[in-house]
Coordinates of C-alpha atoms in Angstrom, one line a residue:
Chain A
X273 CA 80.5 75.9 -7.2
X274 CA 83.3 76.9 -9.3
X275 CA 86.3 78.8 -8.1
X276 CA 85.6 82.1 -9.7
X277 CA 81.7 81.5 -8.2
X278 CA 83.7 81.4 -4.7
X279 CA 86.1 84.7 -5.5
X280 CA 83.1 86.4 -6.5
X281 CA 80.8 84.7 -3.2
X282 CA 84.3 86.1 -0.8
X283 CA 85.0 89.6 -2.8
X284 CA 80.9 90.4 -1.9
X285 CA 81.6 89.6 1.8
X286 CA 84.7 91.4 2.3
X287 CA 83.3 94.6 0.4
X288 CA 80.0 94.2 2.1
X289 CA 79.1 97.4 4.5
X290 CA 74.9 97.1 4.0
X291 CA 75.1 93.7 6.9
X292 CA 76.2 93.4 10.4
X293 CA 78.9 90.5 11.3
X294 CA 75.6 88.4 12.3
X295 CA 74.3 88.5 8.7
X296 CA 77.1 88.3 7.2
X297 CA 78.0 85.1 9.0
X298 CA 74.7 83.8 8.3
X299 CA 75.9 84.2 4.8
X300 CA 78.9 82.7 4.6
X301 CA 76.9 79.4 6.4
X302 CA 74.4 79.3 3.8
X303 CA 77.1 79.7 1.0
X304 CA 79.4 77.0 2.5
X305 CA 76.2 74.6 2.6
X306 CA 75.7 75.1 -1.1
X307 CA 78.9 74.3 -1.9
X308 CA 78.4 71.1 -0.2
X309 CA 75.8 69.6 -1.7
X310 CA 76.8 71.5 -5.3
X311 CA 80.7 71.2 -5.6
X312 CA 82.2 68.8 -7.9
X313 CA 84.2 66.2 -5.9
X314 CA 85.5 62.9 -6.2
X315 CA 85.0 61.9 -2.7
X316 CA 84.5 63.2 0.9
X317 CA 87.9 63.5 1.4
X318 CA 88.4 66.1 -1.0
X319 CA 85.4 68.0 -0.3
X320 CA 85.9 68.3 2.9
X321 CA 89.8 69.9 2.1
X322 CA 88.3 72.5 0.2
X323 CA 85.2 73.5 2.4
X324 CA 87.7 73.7 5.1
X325 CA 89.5 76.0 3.1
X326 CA 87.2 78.2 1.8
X327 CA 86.1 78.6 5.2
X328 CA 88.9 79.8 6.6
X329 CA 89.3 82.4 3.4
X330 CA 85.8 83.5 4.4
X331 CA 86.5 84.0 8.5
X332 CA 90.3 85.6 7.1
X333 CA 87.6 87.9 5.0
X334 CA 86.3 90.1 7.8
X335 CA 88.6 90.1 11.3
X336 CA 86.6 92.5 13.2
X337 CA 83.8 90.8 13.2
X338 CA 84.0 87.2 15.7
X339 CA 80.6 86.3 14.4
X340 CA 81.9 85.4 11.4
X341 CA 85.0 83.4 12.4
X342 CA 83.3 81.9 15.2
X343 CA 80.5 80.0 13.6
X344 CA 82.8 79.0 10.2
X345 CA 85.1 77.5 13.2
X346 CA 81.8 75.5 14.9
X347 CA 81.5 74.5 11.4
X348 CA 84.4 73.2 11.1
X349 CA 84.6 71.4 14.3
X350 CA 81.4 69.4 13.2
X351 CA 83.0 68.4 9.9
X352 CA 86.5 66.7 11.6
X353 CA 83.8 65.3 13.6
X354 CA 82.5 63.6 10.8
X355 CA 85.8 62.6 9.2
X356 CA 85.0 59.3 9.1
X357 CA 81.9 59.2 6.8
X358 CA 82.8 58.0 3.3
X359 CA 79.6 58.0 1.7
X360 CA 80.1 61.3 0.0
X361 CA 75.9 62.0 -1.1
X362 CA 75.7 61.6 2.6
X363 CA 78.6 63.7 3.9
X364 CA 77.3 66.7 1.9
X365 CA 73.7 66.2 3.2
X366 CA 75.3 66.2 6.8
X367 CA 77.8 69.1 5.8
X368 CA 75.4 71.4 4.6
X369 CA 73.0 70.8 7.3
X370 CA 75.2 71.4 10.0
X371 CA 76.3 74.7 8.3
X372 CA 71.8 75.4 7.9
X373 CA 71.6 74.8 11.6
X374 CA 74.1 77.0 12.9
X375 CA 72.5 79.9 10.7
X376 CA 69.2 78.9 12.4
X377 CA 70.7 79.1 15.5
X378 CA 72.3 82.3 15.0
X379 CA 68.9 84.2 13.8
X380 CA 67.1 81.9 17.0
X381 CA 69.6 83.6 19.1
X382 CA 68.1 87.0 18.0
X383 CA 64.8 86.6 18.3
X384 CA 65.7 85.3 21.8
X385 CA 67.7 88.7 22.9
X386 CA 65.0 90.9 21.0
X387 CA 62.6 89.4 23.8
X388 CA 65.0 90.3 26.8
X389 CA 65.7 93.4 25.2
X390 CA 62.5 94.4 24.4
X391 CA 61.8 93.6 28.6
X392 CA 64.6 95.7 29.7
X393 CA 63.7 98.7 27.6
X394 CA 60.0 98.2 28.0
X395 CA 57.1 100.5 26.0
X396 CA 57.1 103.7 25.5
X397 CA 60.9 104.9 25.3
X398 CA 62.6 106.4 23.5
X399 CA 65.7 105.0 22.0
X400 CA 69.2 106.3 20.6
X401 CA 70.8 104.0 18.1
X402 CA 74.4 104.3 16.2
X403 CA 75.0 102.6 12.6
X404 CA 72.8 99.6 11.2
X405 CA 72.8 96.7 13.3
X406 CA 70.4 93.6 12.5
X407 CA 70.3 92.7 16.3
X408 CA 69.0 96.5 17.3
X409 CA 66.8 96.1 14.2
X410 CA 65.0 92.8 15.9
X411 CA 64.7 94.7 19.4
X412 CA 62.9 97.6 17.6
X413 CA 60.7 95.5 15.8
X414 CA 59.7 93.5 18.9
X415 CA 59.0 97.2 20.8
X416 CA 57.7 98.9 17.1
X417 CA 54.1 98.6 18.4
X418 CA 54.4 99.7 22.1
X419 CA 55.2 103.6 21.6
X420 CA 58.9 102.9 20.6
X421 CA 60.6 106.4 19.1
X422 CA 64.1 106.0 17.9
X423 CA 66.9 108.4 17.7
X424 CA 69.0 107.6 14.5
X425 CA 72.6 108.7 13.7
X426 CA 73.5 108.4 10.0
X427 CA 76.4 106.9 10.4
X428 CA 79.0 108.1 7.9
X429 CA 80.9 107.3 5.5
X430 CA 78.1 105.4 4.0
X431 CA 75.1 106.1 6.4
X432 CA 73.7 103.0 7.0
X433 CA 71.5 105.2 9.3
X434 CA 69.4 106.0 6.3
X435 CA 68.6 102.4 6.0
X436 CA 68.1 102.1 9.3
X437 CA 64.8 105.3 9.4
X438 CA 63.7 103.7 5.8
X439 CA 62.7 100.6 7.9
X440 CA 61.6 102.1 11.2
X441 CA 59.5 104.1 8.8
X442 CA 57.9 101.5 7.3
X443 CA 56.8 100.2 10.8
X444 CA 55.4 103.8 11.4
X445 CA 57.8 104.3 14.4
X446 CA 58.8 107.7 14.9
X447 CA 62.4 109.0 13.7
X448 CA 64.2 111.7 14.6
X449 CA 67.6 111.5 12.0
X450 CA 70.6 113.6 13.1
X451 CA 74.1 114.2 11.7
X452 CA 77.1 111.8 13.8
X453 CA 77.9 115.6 15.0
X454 CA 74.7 116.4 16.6
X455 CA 75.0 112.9 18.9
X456 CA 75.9 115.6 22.3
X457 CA 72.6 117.7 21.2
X458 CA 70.1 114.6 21.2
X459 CA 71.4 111.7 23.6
X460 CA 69.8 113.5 26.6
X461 CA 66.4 113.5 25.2
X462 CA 66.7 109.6 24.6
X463 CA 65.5 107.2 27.7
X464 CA 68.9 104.5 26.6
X465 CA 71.1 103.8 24.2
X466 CA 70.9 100.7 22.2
X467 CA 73.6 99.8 19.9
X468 CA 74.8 95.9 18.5
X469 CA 78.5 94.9 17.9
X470 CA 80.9 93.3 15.6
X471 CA 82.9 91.5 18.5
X472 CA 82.9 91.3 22.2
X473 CA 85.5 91.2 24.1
X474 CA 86.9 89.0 26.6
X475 CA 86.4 91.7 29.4
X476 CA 82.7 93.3 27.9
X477 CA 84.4 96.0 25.5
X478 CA 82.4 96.4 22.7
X479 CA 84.0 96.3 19.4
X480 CA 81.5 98.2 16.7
X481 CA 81.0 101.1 13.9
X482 CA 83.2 103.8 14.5
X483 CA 80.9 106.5 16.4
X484 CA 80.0 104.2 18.8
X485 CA 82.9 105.5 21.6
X486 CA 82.2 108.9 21.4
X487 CA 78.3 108.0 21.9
X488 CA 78.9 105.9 24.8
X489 CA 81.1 108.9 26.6
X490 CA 78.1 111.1 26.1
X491 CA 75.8 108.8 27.5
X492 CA 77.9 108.2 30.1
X493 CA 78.3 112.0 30.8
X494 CA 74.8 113.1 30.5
X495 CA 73.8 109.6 32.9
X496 CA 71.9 107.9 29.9
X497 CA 71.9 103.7 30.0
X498 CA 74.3 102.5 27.1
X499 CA 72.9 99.0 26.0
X500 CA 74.6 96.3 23.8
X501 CA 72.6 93.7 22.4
X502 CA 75.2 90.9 21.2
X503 CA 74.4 87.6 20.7
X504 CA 77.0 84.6 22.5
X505 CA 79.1 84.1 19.8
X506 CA 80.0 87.1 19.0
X507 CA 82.1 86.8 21.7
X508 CA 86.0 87.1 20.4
X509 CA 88.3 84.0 20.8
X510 CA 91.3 85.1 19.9
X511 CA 94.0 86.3 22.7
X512 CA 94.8 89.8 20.8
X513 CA 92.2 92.4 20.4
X514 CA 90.6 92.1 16.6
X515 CA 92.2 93.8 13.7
X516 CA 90.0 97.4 13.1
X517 CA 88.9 97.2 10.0
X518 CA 90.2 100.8 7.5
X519 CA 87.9 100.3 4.2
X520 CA 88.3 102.7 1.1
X521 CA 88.9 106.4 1.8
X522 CA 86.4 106.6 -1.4
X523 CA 83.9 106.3 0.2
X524 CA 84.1 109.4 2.1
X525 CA 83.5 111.0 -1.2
X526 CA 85.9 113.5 -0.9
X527 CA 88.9 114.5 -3.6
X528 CA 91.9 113.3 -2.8
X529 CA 94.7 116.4 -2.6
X530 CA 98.5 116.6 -2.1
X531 CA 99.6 116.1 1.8
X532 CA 95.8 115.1 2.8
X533 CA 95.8 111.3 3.9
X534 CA 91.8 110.3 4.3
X535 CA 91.1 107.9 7.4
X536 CA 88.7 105.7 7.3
X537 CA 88.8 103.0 10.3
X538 CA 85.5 101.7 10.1
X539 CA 85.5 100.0 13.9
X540 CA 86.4 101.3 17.2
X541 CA 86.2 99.6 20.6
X542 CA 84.7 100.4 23.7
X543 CA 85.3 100.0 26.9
X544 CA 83.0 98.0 29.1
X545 CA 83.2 99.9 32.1
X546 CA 80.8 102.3 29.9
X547 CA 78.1 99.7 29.4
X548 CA 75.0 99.8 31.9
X549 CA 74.2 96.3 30.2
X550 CA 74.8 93.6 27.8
X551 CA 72.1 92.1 26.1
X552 CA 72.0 88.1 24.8
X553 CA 70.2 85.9 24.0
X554 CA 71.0 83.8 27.4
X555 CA 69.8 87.4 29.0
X556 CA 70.7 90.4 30.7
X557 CA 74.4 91.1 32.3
X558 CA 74.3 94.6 34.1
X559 CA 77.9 96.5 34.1
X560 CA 78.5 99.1 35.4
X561 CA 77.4 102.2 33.2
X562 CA 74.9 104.6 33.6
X563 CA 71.4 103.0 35.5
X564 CA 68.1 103.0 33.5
X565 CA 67.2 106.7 33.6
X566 CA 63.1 106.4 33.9
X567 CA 61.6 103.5 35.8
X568 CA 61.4 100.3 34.2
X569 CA 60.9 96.7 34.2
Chain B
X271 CA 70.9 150.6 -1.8
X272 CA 67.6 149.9 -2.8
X273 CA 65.6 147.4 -0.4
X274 CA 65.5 144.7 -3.0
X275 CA 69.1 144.4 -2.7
X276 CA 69.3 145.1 1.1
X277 CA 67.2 142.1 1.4
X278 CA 68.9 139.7 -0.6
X279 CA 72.3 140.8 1.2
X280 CA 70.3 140.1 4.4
X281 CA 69.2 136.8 2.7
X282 CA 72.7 135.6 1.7
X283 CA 74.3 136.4 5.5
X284 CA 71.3 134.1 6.8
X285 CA 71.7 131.1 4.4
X286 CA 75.2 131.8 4.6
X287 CA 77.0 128.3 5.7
X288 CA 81.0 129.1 4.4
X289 CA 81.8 132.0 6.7
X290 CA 82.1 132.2 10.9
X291 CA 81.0 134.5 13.3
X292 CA 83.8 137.2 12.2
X293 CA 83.8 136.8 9.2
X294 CA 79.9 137.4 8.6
X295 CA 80.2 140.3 11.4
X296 CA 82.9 142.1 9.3
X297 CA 80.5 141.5 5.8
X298 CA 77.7 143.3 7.3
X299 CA 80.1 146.1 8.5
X300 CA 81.2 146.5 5.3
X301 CA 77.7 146.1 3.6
X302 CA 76.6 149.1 6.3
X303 CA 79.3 151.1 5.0
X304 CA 78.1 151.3 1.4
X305 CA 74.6 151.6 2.4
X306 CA 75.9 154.9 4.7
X307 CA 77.7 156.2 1.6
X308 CA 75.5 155.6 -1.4
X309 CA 71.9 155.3 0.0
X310 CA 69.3 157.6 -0.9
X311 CA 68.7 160.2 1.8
X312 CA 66.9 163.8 2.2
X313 CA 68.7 164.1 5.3
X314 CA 71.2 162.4 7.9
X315 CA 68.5 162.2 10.7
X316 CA 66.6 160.1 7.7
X317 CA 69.4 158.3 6.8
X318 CA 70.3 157.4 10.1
X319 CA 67.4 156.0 11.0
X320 CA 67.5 153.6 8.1
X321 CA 70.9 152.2 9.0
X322 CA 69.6 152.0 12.7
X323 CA 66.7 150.1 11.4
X324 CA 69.0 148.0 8.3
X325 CA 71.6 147.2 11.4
X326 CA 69.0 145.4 13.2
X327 CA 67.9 143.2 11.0
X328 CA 71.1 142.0 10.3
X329 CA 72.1 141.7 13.7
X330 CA 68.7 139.5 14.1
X331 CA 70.0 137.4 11.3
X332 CA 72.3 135.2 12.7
X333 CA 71.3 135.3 16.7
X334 CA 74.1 132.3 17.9
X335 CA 76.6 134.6 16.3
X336 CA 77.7 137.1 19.4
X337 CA 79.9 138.9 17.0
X338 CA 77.3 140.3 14.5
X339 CA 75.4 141.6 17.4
X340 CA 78.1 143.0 19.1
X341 CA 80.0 144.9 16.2
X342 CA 76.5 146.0 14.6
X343 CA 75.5 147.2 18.3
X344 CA 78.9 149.5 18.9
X345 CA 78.5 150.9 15.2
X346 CA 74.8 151.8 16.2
X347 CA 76.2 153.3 19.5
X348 CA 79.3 155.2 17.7
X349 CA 76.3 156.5 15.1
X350 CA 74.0 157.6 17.8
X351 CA 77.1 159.7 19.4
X352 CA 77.2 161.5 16.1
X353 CA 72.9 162.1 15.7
X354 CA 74.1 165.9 16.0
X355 CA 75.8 166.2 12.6
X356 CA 73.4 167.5 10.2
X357 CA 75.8 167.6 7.2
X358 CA 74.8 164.9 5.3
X359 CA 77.9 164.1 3.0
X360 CA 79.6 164.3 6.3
X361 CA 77.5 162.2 8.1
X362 CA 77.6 159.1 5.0
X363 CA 82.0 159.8 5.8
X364 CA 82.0 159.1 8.9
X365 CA 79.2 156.3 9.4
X366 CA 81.3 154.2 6.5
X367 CA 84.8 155.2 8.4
X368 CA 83.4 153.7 11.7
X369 CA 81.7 150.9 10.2
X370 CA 84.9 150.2 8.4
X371 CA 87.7 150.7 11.3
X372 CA 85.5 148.2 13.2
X373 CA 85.7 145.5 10.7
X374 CA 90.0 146.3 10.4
X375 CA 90.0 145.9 14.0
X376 CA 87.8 142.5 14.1
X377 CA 90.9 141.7 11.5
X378 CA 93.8 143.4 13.8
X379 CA 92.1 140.8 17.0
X380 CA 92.7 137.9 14.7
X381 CA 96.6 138.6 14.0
X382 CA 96.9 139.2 17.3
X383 CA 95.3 136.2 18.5
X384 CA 96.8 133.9 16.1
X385 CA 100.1 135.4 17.5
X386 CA 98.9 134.4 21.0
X387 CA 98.0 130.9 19.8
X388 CA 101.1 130.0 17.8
X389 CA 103.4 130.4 20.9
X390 CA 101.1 128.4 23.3
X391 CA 100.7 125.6 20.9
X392 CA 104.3 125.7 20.0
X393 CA 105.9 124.4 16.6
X394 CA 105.9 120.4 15.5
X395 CA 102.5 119.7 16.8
X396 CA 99.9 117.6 15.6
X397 CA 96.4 119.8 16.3
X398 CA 92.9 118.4 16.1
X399 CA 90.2 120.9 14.9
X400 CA 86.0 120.8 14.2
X401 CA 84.8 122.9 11.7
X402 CA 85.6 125.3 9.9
X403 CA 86.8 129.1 12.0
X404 CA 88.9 131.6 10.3
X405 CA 90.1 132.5 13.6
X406 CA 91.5 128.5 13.8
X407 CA 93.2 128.8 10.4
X408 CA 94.7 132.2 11.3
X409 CA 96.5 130.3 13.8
X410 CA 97.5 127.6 11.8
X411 CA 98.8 130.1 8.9
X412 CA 100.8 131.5 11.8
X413 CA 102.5 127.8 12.7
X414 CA 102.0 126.6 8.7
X415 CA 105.8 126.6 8.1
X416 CA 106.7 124.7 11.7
X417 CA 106.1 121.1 11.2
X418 CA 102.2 122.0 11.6
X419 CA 99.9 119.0 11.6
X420 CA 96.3 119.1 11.3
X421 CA 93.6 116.5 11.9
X422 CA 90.1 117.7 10.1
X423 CA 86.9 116.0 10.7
X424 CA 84.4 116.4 7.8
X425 CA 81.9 118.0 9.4
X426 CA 78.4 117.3 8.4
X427 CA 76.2 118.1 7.2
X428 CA 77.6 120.9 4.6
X429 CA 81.3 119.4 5.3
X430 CA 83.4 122.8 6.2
X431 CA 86.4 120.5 6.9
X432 CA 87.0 120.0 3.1
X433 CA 87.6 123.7 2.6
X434 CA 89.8 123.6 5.5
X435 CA 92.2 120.8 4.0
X436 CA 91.8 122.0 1.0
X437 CA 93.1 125.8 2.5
X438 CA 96.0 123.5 4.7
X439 CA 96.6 121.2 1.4
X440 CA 97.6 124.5 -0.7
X441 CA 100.3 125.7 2.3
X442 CA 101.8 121.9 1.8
X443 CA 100.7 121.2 5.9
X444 CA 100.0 117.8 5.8
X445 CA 96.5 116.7 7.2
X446 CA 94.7 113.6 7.9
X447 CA 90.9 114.1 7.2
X448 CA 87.9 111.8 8.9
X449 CA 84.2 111.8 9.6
X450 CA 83.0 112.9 12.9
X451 CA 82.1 109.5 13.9
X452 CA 85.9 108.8 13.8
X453 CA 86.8 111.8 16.6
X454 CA 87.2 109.4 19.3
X455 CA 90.0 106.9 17.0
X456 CA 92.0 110.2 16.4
X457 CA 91.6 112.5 19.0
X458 CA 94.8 110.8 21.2
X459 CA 97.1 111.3 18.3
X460 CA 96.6 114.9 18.6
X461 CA 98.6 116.9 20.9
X462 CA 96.0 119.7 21.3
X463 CA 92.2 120.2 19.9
X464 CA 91.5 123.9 18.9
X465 CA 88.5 125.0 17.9
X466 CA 86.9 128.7 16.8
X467 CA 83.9 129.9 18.6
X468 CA 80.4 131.6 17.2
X469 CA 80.2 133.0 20.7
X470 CA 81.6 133.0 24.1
X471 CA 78.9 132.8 27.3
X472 CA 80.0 134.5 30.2
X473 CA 80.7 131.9 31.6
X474 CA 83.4 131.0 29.2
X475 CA 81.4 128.2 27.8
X476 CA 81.3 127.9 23.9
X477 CA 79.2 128.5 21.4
X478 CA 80.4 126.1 18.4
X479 CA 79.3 124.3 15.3
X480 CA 77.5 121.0 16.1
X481 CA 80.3 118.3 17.0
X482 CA 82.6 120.4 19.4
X483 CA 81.1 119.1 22.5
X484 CA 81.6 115.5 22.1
X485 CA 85.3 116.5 20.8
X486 CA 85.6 118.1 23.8
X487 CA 84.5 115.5 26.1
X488 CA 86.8 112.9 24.2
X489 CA 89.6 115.6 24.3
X490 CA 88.8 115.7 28.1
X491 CA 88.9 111.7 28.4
X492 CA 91.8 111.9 26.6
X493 CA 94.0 114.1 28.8
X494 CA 94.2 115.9 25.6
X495 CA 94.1 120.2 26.4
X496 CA 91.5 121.3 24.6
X497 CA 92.0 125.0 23.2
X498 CA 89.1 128.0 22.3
X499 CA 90.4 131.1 20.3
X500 CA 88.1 133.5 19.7
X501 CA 88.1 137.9 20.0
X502 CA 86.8 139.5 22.5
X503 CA 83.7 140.7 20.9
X504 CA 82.4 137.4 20.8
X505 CA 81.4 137.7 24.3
X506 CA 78.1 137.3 24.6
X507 CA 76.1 139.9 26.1
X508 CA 72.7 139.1 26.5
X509 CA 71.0 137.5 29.8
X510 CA 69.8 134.7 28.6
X511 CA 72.2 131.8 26.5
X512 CA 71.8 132.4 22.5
X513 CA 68.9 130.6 20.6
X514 CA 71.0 127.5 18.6
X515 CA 70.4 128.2 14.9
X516 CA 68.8 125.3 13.4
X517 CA 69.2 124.9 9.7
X518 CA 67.1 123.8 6.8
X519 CA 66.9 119.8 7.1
X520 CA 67.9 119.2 3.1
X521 CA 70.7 120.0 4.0
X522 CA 71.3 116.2 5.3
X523 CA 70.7 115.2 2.0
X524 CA 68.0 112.8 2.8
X525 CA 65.1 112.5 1.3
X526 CA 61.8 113.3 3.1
X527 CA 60.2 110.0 4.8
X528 CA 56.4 109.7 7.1
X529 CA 57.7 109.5 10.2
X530 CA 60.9 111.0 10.3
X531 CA 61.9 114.5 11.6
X532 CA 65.3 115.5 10.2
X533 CA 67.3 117.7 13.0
X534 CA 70.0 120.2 11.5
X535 CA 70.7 122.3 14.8
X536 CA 73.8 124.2 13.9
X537 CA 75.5 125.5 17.0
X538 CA 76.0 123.8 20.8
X539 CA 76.8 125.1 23.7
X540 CA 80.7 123.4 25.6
X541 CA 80.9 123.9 29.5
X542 CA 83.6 126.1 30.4
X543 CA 84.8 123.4 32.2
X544 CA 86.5 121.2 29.6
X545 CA 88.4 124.2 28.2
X546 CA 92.2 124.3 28.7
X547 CA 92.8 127.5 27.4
X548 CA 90.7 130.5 25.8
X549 CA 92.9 132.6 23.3
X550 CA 92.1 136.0 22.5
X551 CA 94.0 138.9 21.1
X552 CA 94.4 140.1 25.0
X553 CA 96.4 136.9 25.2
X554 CA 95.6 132.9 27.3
X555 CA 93.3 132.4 29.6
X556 CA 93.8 129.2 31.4
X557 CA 91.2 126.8 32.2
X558 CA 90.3 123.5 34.1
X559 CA 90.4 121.6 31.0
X560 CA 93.3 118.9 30.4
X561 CA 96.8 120.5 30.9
X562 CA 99.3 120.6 27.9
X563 CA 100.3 117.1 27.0
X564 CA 103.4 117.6 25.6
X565 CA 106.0 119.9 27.3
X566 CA 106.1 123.1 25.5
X567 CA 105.9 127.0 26.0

């Protein structure tokens, strides 16, 4: 893969608000594995460099989200493991294939939470979501036959919400769509909360789409569960909290005007003493939010 | 004024999304004056009974709005004091004079409660607002040349906040606009929220566009005082809480999908609780909401 292939790979991922940090991690495996077996080089050596490189351009791409820097780094640790290995049609077999089993692993991880998700929320509830995430997406789909309703916020700027009740209409699951603003008027009627997230702290805080605070306060308030479904390496390395992401003001849509600055943080984090449970693929962690409101498994 | 256009007055004060409580109350004040004056009419006794009738319609218009009720209902009880007056020229006088002196004082309450509001919030602040009220901005045209601040949120789904900077952009007060789902990132940089009111429970609990309660609870997490201005004739009177307006769902902009049931509900109800302060024209009325957070009056 040339380098204006690459600039045009990376300026896709770092504009990219249609995938979660999951997907979009997946992505940068399955491009990095390409460019393994396809990139000119003159020996392992080299090709290694630049991987190792572009990798770190792609995890530098999106900070908020740990999925994506934490699988590019597994990555990398298995390549200096494999340092050693000259024969260069082999190193890019091995190269790419490490970088194909760690997206495998990643979307394993899913379908393993949506199972223990889909047993803590059990049949029959009905379920308030915020933003797009592909983690809630594999919960729903394992609950889509069992009398699952879903609650969906569309999720400005770019309501990925939408997307979200295209899908959920497809499966014939029933959708009631509300403004962000109407979030106090509908989270009573749900039976728990479900959202995914770009990052999880160290201490269980929840970095995700900006709505997502003011959704957990309400549940909180009107004693609804709050649920975040989060696969393991989404967990956040670093010892600083992630950058928040601000993308375009554009994309509000709105004029721009003398003395009016337009916001437009995209993530927001919080706090895990507002999560009744987290939700992984090794299982369920209860916290110390808001019990399941109606029976349950 | 001929039914036809009686109805598609009554028509454009129902649809009507630009204009608050006051506002609309004062419009069909003024539109009862002209009917009182120009109608045709054998007598006042008929004449009277079709304003009687006209007023009720209207005031059945726009049921979350205490306001319309309220000033349509003292009209109708300062006309029923005159049923006497037989002079029918007279009569048309003095119906248009009280429908009109009750829409200058609805006007008069706002100076005086944007006078009210501009010393408790005090100059140099940085205020956090939901909608769009013309009480609010009456209060912010009062503090416009002290180092006034304003944060806007959108406000979905017809977006009154852009009128709102648009109003604050043209008197040079500098504003920083979001979406909704971005309250809880802002709402700490703001030394106060204040919001307008469609009507006030007796209670003291607020009837506001979608969006205010969860501002209110963040406000409330916040330890930031949360602030209601709003006349005295938005009381409301009735027994029972006001029915919450919903609006027509195309107003989301979404298109139409099996399954999905688009919710536009207009108006919530915010517990007396998590107000600070109510302003009126009779002055502040503390509350057990979040104290001031920064010194002042």
């Amino acid at each position: 893969m040339s380098d204006p292939d690459f600039d045009s790979h990376l300026r896709n991922i770092l504009q990219d608000r249609e995938h979660g940090a999951s997907e979009l991690a997946r992505r940068c495996l399955t491009l990095l594995a390409e460019i393994a077996e396809h990139a000119p080089a003159d020996d392992s050596h080299g090709l290694r460099a630049l991987l190792d490189h572009q990798a770190g351009r792609l995890a530098e791409a999106r900070p908020s989200m740990a999925p994506v820097g934490n699988l590019l780094e597994r990555w990398r640790h298995e390549l200096a493991r494999r340092a050693n290995e000259n024969d260069l049609s082999l190193w890019r077999r091995q190269a790419a294939a490490v970088a194909r089993e760690l997206a495998a692993a990643s979307l394993r991880a899913v379908d393993d939470l949506s199972a223990h998700g889909a047993a803590l929320l059990g049949p029959g509830r009905t379920i308030m979501t915020h933003s797009l995430s592909s983690t809630v997406l594999a919960v729903f789909r394992a609950l889509k036959d069992s009398g699952l309703e879903v609650i969906v916020t569309e999720s400005r700027p770019l309501c990925e919400g939408r997307r979200l009740a295209e899908q959920l209409s497809r499966w014939e699951v029933p959708v009631t769509y509300i403004t962000d603003a109407q979030m106090g008027l509908f989270v009573a009627r749900a039976d728990a909360v479900l959202v995914g997230a770009d990052s999880l702290l160290a201490d269980g805080s929840v970095v995700n789409k900006s709505g997502t605070y003011p959704l957990a306060l309400l549940a909180r308030e009107q004693a609804v569960p709050f649920y975040v479904c989060c696969e393991s390496f989404k967990r956040w390395r670093g010892s600083d909290q992630p950058p928040l992401e601000e993308m375009a003001a554009e994309e509000l849509g709105v004029e721009a005007l003398p003395q009016v600055s337009i916001r437009n943080i995209y993530f927001e984090i919080t706090p895990a003493r507002w999560v009744s449970a987290w939700i992984s693929e090794q299982g369920i962690v209860r916290g110390s939010g808001a019990g399941k409101k109606n029976a349950g498994v």
